[in-house]
Coordinates of N, CA and C in Angstrom, one line a residue:
M1 N 6.0 97.8 -0.5 CA 5.9 98.4 0.3 C 4.9 96.9 1.6
T2 N 5.2 97.4 2.4 CA 3.9 96.5 3.8 C 2.7 97.1 4.0
L3 N 1.9 96.3 4.4 CA 0.5 96.5 4.6 C 0.7 97.5 5.3
T4 N 1.2 98.2 6.6 CA 1.1 99.0 7.4 C 1.3 100.4 6.3
T5 N 2.1 100.7 5.7 CA 2.3 101.9 4.2 C 0.9 101.8 3.9
I6 N 1.0 100.8 3.3 CA -0.3 100.9 2.1 C -1.8 101.6 3.0
L7 N -1.7 100.9 4.1 CA -3.1 101.8 4.9 C -2.6 103.2 5.0
V8 N -1.7 103.3 5.3 CA -0.9 104.7 5.8 C -1.1 106.0 4.4
V9 N -1.4 105.0 3.4 CA -1.1 105.6 1.9 C -2.8 106.1 1.6
L10 N -3.3 104.9 1.8 CA -4.8 105.0 1.7 C -5.5 106.3 2.4
F11 N -5.2 105.8 4.2 CA -6.2 106.8 5.0 C -5.2 107.7 4.6
V12 N -4.2 108.7 4.2 CA -3.7 110.3 3.2 C -4.5 110.7 2.8
L13 N -4.4 109.6 1.5 CA -5.5 109.6 -0.1 C -7.4 109.8 0.5
A14 N -7.8 109.2 1.6 CA -9.0 109.8 2.0 C -9.2 110.8 2.7
V15 N -8.6 111.3 3.1 CA -8.4 112.5 4.5 C -8.5 113.8 3.1
L16 N -7.4 113.8 2.8 CA -7.1 114.9 1.1 C -8.4 114.8 0.6
G17 N -9.0 113.5 0.4 CA -10.0 113.4 -0.4 C -11.4 114.4 0.0
A18 N -11.4 114.2 1.2 CA -12.4 114.4 2.1 C -12.2 116.1 2.3
I19 N -10.9 116.8 2.2 CA -10.8 117.9 2.5 C -10.9 118.5 1.3
A20 N -10.6 117.6 0.3 CA -11.0 118.6 -0.9 C -12.4 118.6 -1.5
G21 N -13.5 117.3 -1.0 CA -14.7 117.5 -1.5 C -15.4 118.7 -0.7
G22 N -14.5 118.5 0.7 CA -15.2 119.7 1.6 C -15.1 121.5 0.8
I23 N -14.2 121.3 0.5 CA -13.4 122.6 -0.1 C -14.4 123.0 -1.4
A24 N -15.0 121.5 -2.5 CA -15.4 122.2 -3.7 C -17.1 122.4 -3.3
L25 N -17.1 121.8 -1.8 CA -18.7 122.2 -1.8 C -18.8 123.7 -1.3
L26 N -17.6 124.0 -0.5 CA -18.1 125.2 0.1 C -18.0 126.5 -1.2
I27 N -17.7 126.0 -2.9 CA -17.2 126.6 -3.3 C -18.9 126.6 -4.5
L28 N -19.3 125.6 -4.5 CA -20.4 125.7 -5.1 C -21.2 126.2 -4.4
R29 N -21.5 126.1 -3.2 CA -22.7 127.0 -2.0 C -22.1 128.9 -2.2
G30 N -20.9 129.2 -2.0 CA -20.4 130.4 -2.0 C -20.9 130.9 -3.8
W31 N -20.6 130.0 -4.6 CA -21.4 130.7 -6.0 C -22.8 131.1 -5.7
A32 N -23.4 129.7 -5.4 CA -24.6 129.8 -5.3 C -25.1 131.2 -5.1
K33 N -24.6 131.4 -3.6 CA -25.4 132.6 -2.8 C -24.8 134.0 -3.9
Q34 N -24.0 133.8 -4.6 CA -23.7 135.2 -5.3 C -24.8 135.7 -6.5
V35 N -25.5 134.5 -6.6 CA -26.7 133.8 -7.9 C -27.8 134.8 -6.9
L36 N -28.3 134.4 -5.5 CA -29.0 134.5 -4.5 C -28.7 136.3 -4.5
D37 N -27.5 137.0 -4.6 CA -27.6 138.4 -4.3 C -27.2 139.2 -5.4
G38 N -27.9 138.3 -6.9 CA -27.9 138.4 -8.1 C -26.4 139.1 -9.1
N39 N -25.8 138.2 -8.3 CA -24.9 138.1 -9.4 C -24.6 136.8 -10.4
G40 N -23.5 136.1 -10.2 CA -22.8 134.7 -10.5 C -22.5 134.9 -12.6
F41 N -23.1 133.6 -12.7 CA -22.7 133.9 -14.0 C -23.2 134.0 -14.9
S42 N -23.4 134.9 -15.9 CA -24.6 134.9 -17.5 C -24.8 134.2 -18.2
A43 N -25.9 133.5 -18.6 CA -26.8 132.2 -18.8 C -27.4 133.4 -20.4
T44 N -27.5 132.5 -21.6 CA -28.0 133.0 -22.8 C -29.5 133.2 -22.2
P45 N -30.4 133.8 -22.4 CA -31.7 133.6 -22.3 C -32.6 133.5 -23.3
V46 N -33.6 132.8 -23.8 CA -34.1 132.2 -25.1 C -35.1 133.1 -24.8
D47 N -35.2 133.5 -25.5 CA -36.4 134.9 -26.4 C -38.3 134.1 -26.4
A48 N -39.2 134.8 -25.9 CA -40.4 133.7 -25.9 C -40.8 133.0 -26.8
T49 N -40.5 134.0 -28.0 CA -40.7 133.7 -29.5 C -40.2 132.2 -30.2
K50 N -38.9 131.9 -29.3 CA -38.2 131.1 -29.7 C -38.4 129.5 -28.9
V51 N -38.6 129.6 -27.3 CA -39.2 128.8 -26.8 C -39.1 127.7 -27.6
E52 N -40.5 127.1 -27.8 CA -40.9 126.0 -29.2 C -39.9 125.6 -29.8
R53 N -38.8 126.4 -30.7 CA -37.7 125.9 -31.2 C -36.6 125.4 -30.7
F54 N -36.5 126.1 -29.3 CA -35.3 125.4 -28.1 C -35.6 124.3 -28.2
L55 N -36.9 124.3 -27.4 CA -37.4 122.9 -27.3 C -37.1 121.7 -27.8
A56 N -37.6 121.6 -29.2 CA -37.2 120.8 -30.1 C -36.4 120.9 -30.7
Q57 N -35.2 121.8 -31.4 CA -34.2 121.4 -31.6 C -32.4 122.2 -31.2
E58 N -32.7 123.2 -30.2 CA -31.9 123.5 -29.3 C -31.1 122.7 -28.4
A59 N -31.8 122.4 -27.8 CA -31.6 122.3 -26.4 C -31.4 120.5 -26.3
T60 N -30.1 120.7 -25.6 CA -29.3 118.8 -26.1 C -30.2 117.9 -24.5
F61 N -31.1 118.6 -23.8 CA -31.8 117.7 -22.9 C -33.2 118.1 -22.6
V62 N -33.7 117.5 -22.5 CA -35.2 118.2 -22.4 C -36.1 117.2 -21.6
V63 N -36.3 116.8 -20.2 CA -37.2 116.1 -19.6 C -38.7 117.0 -19.5
T64 N -39.6 115.7 -19.5 CA -40.8 116.6 -19.0 C -41.6 115.4 -18.1
V65 N -42.5 116.2 -17.1 CA -42.7 114.8 -16.3 C -44.6 115.8 -16.5
A66 N -45.4 114.8 -16.0 CA -47.4 115.1 -15.9 C -47.9 114.8 -14.7
R67 N -48.7 115.8 -14.1 CA -49.3 115.0 -13.2 C -50.6 116.0 -13.1
E68 N -51.9 114.7 -12.7 CA -53.5 115.6 -12.8 C -53.1 115.9 -11.0
F69 N -53.9 117.4 -11.0 CA -54.2 117.5 -9.7 C -55.9 118.2 -9.6
T70 N -56.4 117.4 -8.1 CA -57.9 117.5 -8.0 C -58.6 119.2 -8.1
H71 N -57.4 120.1 -8.0 CA -58.0 121.6 -8.2 C -58.2 121.8 -9.0
P72 N -58.7 122.8 -9.6 CA -58.4 123.4 -10.8 C -57.5 124.7 -11.2
P73 N -57.3 125.1 -12.7 CA -56.1 125.6 -12.6 C -55.8 126.7 -11.9
D74 N -57.1 127.5 -11.9 CA -56.5 128.5 -10.8 C -55.4 128.3 -9.9
K75 N -56.2 127.4 -9.5 CA -55.6 127.6 -7.8 C -54.0 126.5 -7.4
V76 N -53.4 125.5 -9.1 CA -52.1 125.2 -9.3 C -51.7 126.2 -10.0
W77 N -52.1 127.4 -10.1 CA -51.4 128.7 -10.8 C -50.9 129.3 -9.9
Q78 N -51.5 129.7 -9.0 CA -51.2 130.6 -8.2 C -50.4 129.7 -6.8
T79 N -50.1 128.8 -6.8 CA -49.5 127.5 -5.8 C -47.6 127.5 -7.0
L80 N -47.9 127.7 -8.4 CA -46.8 127.8 -8.9 C -45.8 128.9 -9.0
Q81 N -46.2 129.9 -8.2 CA -46.0 131.2 -7.8 C -45.9 131.7 -6.9
L82 N -46.3 130.4 -5.9 CA -45.4 130.7 -4.1 C -44.1 131.1 -4.3
N83 N -43.6 132.0 -3.3 CA -42.2 131.5 -2.3 C -42.1 130.9 -1.8
G84 N -41.0 129.6 -2.3 CA -40.7 128.5 -1.0 C -41.4 127.7 -2.6
T85 N -41.9 127.5 -3.4 CA -42.6 126.1 -3.7 C -41.2 125.8 -4.4
F86 N -41.7 124.4 -4.4 CA -40.7 122.9 -4.5 C -39.1 123.4 -3.3
S87 N -39.1 123.9 -2.1 CA -38.9 123.7 -1.1 C -38.8 122.3 -0.2
W88 N -39.7 121.2 -0.8 CA -39.8 119.8 -0.6 C -38.4 119.5 -1.1
I89 N -38.2 120.0 -2.5 CA -37.0 119.1 -2.6 C -35.8 119.2 -1.7
P90 N -35.1 117.3 -1.4 CA -33.9 117.9 -0.8 C -32.7 118.8 -1.7
L91 N -32.2 119.2 -0.6 CA -30.7 120.0 -0.5 C -31.4 121.3 -1.7
F92 N -33.2 122.0 -1.1 CA -33.2 123.1 -2.4 C -34.1 124.0 -1.1
N93 N -33.8 125.0 -1.4 CA -34.4 126.0 -0.6 C -35.9 126.4 -1.3
G94 N -36.0 126.1 -2.3 CA -37.2 126.9 -3.2 C -37.1 127.7 -4.0
I95 N -38.7 128.1 -4.5 CA -38.0 129.7 -5.3 C -37.9 130.6 -4.6
R96 N -38.2 132.1 -5.2 CA -37.4 133.3 -3.9 C -37.6 133.9 -5.8
Y97 N -38.8 134.6 -5.2 CA -39.6 135.9 -6.7 C -38.6 136.8 -5.6
A98 N -38.2 138.1 -6.7 CA -37.7 139.3 -6.3 C -38.9 140.3 -5.9
E99 N -39.7 140.3 -6.6 CA -41.1 141.3 -6.4 C -42.4 141.0 -6.6
D100 N -42.8 141.2 -5.6 CA -44.1 140.7 -5.9 C -45.1 140.6 -6.9
Y101 N -44.6 141.2 -8.1 CA -45.2 140.9 -9.4 C -44.6 139.6 -10.1
R102 N -45.9 138.8 -10.6 CA -45.4 137.5 -11.1 C -45.4 137.5 -12.8
T103 N -45.7 138.8 -13.4 CA -45.9 138.7 -14.9 C -44.4 138.5 -16.0
E104 N -45.0 138.9 -16.8 CA -43.1 138.8 -17.9 C -42.5 140.2 -17.6
G105 N -40.9 139.4 -17.4 CA -40.0 140.0 -16.9 C -40.1 140.1 -14.9
A106 N -40.5 139.6 -14.7 CA -40.4 139.2 -13.2 C -39.2 138.1 -13.0
L107 N -38.4 138.2 -12.6 CA -37.5 137.5 -11.6 C -37.7 136.1 -10.3
R108 N -36.9 135.3 -10.4 CA -36.9 134.7 -9.6 C -35.6 133.9 -9.2
T109 N -35.7 133.2 -8.3 CA -34.2 132.5 -8.0 C -34.5 131.1 -7.6
F110 N -34.0 129.7 -8.2 CA -34.5 128.8 -7.9 C -33.0 128.5 -7.0
D111 N -33.3 128.6 -5.4 CA -32.1 128.1 -5.3 C -31.6 126.9 -4.3
G112 N -30.8 126.3 -4.6 CA -30.8 125.4 -4.0 C -28.9 125.5 -3.5
L113 N -28.9 124.4 -2.6 CA -27.5 124.6 -1.6 C -26.7 124.6 -2.1
L114 N -26.3 124.2 -3.4 CA -25.3 123.9 -4.0 C -25.0 124.5 -5.8
A115 N -26.4 124.7 -5.3 CA -26.6 125.6 -7.0 C -27.9 125.8 -7.1
A116 N -27.9 127.0 -8.2 CA -28.6 128.1 -8.0 C -28.3 129.0 -9.2
V117 N -30.0 129.5 -9.7 CA -30.6 129.7 -11.0 C -31.4 130.5 -10.6
Q118 N -31.1 132.0 -11.7 CA -31.7 133.1 -11.9 C -32.9 132.8 -12.9
E119 N -33.6 133.0 -13.2 CA -34.7 133.2 -14.0 C -35.5 134.3 -14.7
Q120 N -36.1 134.4 -15.6 CA -36.6 135.4 -16.1 C -38.0 135.1 -16.1
V121 N -39.7 135.1 -16.5 CA -40.6 135.0 -17.0 C -40.7 135.1 -18.0
I122 N -40.8 135.0 -18.8 CA -41.1 135.4 -20.6 C -42.4 134.9 -21.1
T123 N -43.1 134.0 -19.9 CA -44.3 134.3 -20.6 C -45.2 133.6 -19.5
A124 N -46.3 134.6 -19.3 CA -47.4 134.0 -18.2 C -48.8 134.3 -18.5
I125 N -49.4 133.5 -18.2 CA -50.8 133.3 -18.8 C -51.4 132.6 -18.3
P126 N -52.2 133.1 -17.0 CA -53.4 132.8 -16.0 C -53.5 131.8 -16.1
R127 N -53.4 130.9 -15.6 CA -54.0 129.5 -15.6 C -53.9 128.5 -16.9
R128 N -53.0 128.5 -17.6 CA -52.7 128.1 -18.6 C -51.0 127.6 -18.6
Q129 N -50.5 128.7 -18.8 CA -49.0 128.5 -19.4 C -47.6 129.4 -18.2
L130 N -46.7 129.0 -17.3 CA -45.7 130.1 -17.3 C -44.4 129.4 -17.8
T131 N -43.8 130.0 -18.1 CA -42.3 129.9 -18.9 C -41.2 130.8 -18.9
L132 N -40.1 130.3 -18.5 CA -39.1 130.9 -17.5 C -38.2 130.6 -18.5
T133 N -37.3 131.6 -18.6 CA -35.8 131.8 -18.8 C -34.4 131.6 -18.0
A134 N -33.5 130.9 -17.9 CA -32.0 131.3 -16.9 C -31.5 132.4 -17.5
T135 N -31.2 133.5 -16.3 CA -30.6 134.1 -17.0 C -29.6 134.5 -16.3
K136 N -29.0 133.9 -14.6 CA -27.9 133.7 -14.3 C -27.4 132.5 -13.7
V137 N -26.8 131.8 -13.6 CA -26.2 130.2 -13.2 C -25.2 130.7 -12.1
S138 N -25.0 130.1 -11.0 CA -23.9 129.7 -10.0 C -22.9 129.1 -10.9
V139 N -22.6 127.5 -11.9 CA -21.6 127.0 -11.9 C -21.4 127.1 -13.4
P140 N -20.1 128.3 -13.5 CA -19.5 128.4 -14.2 C -19.8 126.9 -16.0
L141 N -19.9 127.1 -17.1 CA -19.6 125.8 -17.9 C -21.2 125.2 -17.7
A142 N -21.5 124.9 -16.7 CA -22.8 124.1 -16.9 C -23.4 124.3 -17.8
L143 N -24.1 125.5 -17.6 CA -25.1 125.5 -18.8 C -25.0 127.1 -19.3
K144 N -25.3 126.6 -21.1 CA -25.2 127.7 -21.6 C -27.0 128.5 -21.6
S145 N -27.9 127.6 -22.0 CA -29.5 128.1 -21.7 C -30.6 127.3 -21.2
L146 N -31.6 127.9 -20.5 CA -32.2 126.9 -20.2 C -33.6 127.7 -19.8
V147 N -34.6 126.6 -20.1 CA -35.9 126.6 -19.9 C -36.8 126.1 -19.1
E148 N -37.3 127.2 -18.0 CA -38.4 125.9 -17.9 C -39.9 126.1 -18.4
D149 N -40.8 125.7 -18.6 CA -42.0 125.4 -18.6 C -43.0 124.9 -18.1
Y150 N -44.4 125.2 -17.9 CA -45.2 124.7 -16.8 C -46.5 124.9 -17.5
R151 N -47.1 124.3 -18.8 CA -48.5 124.2 -19.1 C -49.8 123.8 -18.1
L152 N -50.7 124.3 -18.0 CA -51.5 123.8 -17.3 C -53.5 123.6 -18.4
T153 N -53.6 122.3 -18.1 CA -54.7 122.0 -19.0 C -55.8 121.6 -18.4
E154 N -56.9 122.0 -18.2 CA -58.4 121.8 -17.2 C -59.0 120.6 -17.4
T155 N -59.1 119.6 -16.5 CA -59.8 118.4 -17.5 C -61.5 119.0 -17.5
P156 N -62.1 117.7 -18.2 CA -63.9 117.9 -18.2 C -64.3 117.8 -16.6
S157 N -63.7 117.2 -15.7 CA -63.8 117.6 -14.5 C -63.7 118.1 -13.6
G158 N -62.8 119.7 -14.5 CA -62.3 120.5 -13.7 C -61.3 120.5 -12.8
T159 N -60.4 119.1 -12.9 CA -58.9 119.0 -12.3 C -58.4 119.4 -13.0
T160 N -56.4 119.6 -13.4 CA -55.8 120.2 -13.4 C -54.6 119.3 -14.4
T161 N -54.4 118.6 -14.9 CA -53.3 118.3 -15.7 C -51.9 119.0 -15.7
L162 N -50.8 119.1 -15.1 CA -49.7 120.3 -15.0 C -49.1 119.3 -16.3
R163 N -48.1 119.9 -17.2 CA -46.6 119.3 -17.3 C -45.4 119.9 -16.8
W164 N -44.6 119.7 -16.5 CA -43.4 120.7 -16.2 C -42.0 120.4 -17.5
T165 N -41.8 120.6 -18.2 CA -40.7 120.3 -18.9 C -39.3 121.3 -18.1
I166 N -38.6 120.7 -18.6 CA -37.1 121.6 -18.0 C -36.1 121.1 -19.6
A167 N -35.9 122.3 -20.0 CA -34.3 122.1 -21.7 C -33.4 123.0 -21.4
V168 N -32.7 122.3 -21.4 CA -31.2 123.0 -21.2 C -30.0 122.2 -22.4
R169 N -29.6 123.5 -23.0 CA -28.0 123.2 -23.3 C -27.2 124.1 -23.1
P170 N -25.9 123.3 -22.8 CA -24.6 123.3 -21.7 C -23.5 124.2 -22.9
R171 N -23.2 124.9 -21.9 CA -21.5 125.7 -22.2 C -21.0 124.6 -23.1
L172 N -20.9 123.7 -22.8 CA -19.7 122.7 -23.3 C -20.3 121.1 -23.6
G173 N -20.1 120.9 -24.6 CA -20.9 119.3 -24.8 C -22.2 119.7 -25.1
A174 N -22.7 120.6 -25.9 CA -23.6 120.4 -26.7 C -23.9 119.4 -27.8
F175 N -22.5 118.8 -28.2 CA -23.0 118.1 -29.2 C -23.5 116.7 -28.5
L176 N -22.9 116.7 -27.8 CA -23.7 115.0 -26.7 C -24.6 114.8 -27.0
P177 N -25.0 113.7 -27.0 CA -26.7 113.1 -27.7 C -27.6 113.3 -25.5
L178 N -27.6 114.2 -25.2 CA -28.1 113.9 -23.6 C -29.3 113.5 -23.2
R179 N -30.0 113.7 -24.5 CA -31.5 113.9 -24.2 C -31.9 112.1 -24.1
W180 N -31.1 111.5 -23.9 CA -30.7 109.9 -23.6 C -31.4 109.7 -21.9
A181 N -30.4 111.0 -21.2 CA -30.1 111.1 -19.9 C -31.5 111.2 -19.5
A182 N -32.7 111.7 -20.0 CA -34.4 111.8 -19.9 C -34.5 111.2 -18.6
P183 N -34.6 110.1 -19.0 CA -34.9 109.0 -17.8 C -34.6 109.0 -16.6
L184 N -33.5 109.2 -16.7 CA -32.5 109.1 -15.3 C -33.1 110.6 -14.4
A185 N -33.8 111.7 -14.7 CA -33.9 112.6 -14.4 C -35.2 113.0 -14.0
R186 N -36.3 112.2 -15.0 CA -37.6 112.2 -14.7 C -38.1 111.6 -12.9
P187 N -37.7 111.3 -12.5 CA -38.0 110.6 -11.5 C -37.7 111.9 -10.3
F188 N -36.8 112.5 -10.7 CA -36.4 113.7 -9.7 C -37.6 114.1 -9.4
L189 N -38.1 115.0 -10.8 CA -39.1 115.9 -11.4 C -40.6 115.2 -11.3
A190 N -40.4 114.5 -11.3 CA -42.2 113.9 -10.6 C -41.7 114.1 -9.3
Y191 N -40.9 113.9 -8.5 CA -41.2 113.9 -7.2 C -41.5 115.4 -6.9
G192 N -41.0 116.1 -7.8 CA -40.9 117.7 -7.4 C -41.9 118.0 -7.8
I193 N -43.0 117.6 -8.9 CA -44.5 117.9 -9.0 C -45.3 117.7 -8.2
K194 N -44.5 116.4 -7.9 CA -46.2 115.4 -6.9 C -45.7 116.2 -5.8
G195 N -44.8 117.2 -5.0 CA -45.3 117.8 -3.9 C -46.2 119.1 -3.9
L196 N -46.4 119.8 -5.3 CA -47.1 120.8 -5.0 C -48.7 120.7 -4.4
S197 N -48.7 119.5 -4.2 CA -50.4 118.6 -3.9 C -49.8 119.3 -2.0
T198 N -48.8 119.0 -1.6 CA -48.8 119.8 -0.1 C -48.8 121.0 0.3
R199 N -48.9 122.0 -1.0 CA -49.1 123.6 -1.2 C -50.9 123.6 -1.6
L200 N -51.6 123.1 -2.1 CA -52.5 123.3 -2.7 C -54.1 123.2 -1.6

């Protein structure tokens, strides 16, 4: 093969790769829109009484970050429940609640450009705890169950420490030791929780 032939082959492969990548992005966005419309692929919700067990034993990936805010717990609590929260994360449009109420049973959607998750509130203790579980996801086979847990603790000085935990059990590969990957995801979550201060 001549150098020209090799370059032509590489160019064609690059173009085909770009087309395939573009198609994949369009498919992912289409699936995300299905979740936003109330459809999507079903996830297995975690019951509120089994959250601690899920976090400790059943989830194969768990990551937690914590941050202290100078505001009292009621202000941080209100901010967590606003539509648009987490929209400062790149490629995410933020959280959207389906209804005005934010108590147990409420549905919200974590709307990302290429992935979306519909979650249901399973624990809502004002100023202390907000726990959600996934009911629908946009990417098939990506996860079986997901729990998001926010714990608020008031400090003696009146500020708030917020701990945010995300725990996942994938639909495939649950036997893999995914907890080792938590340090890789922690900076992303730390950035997400830091952005809450822009809404307080």
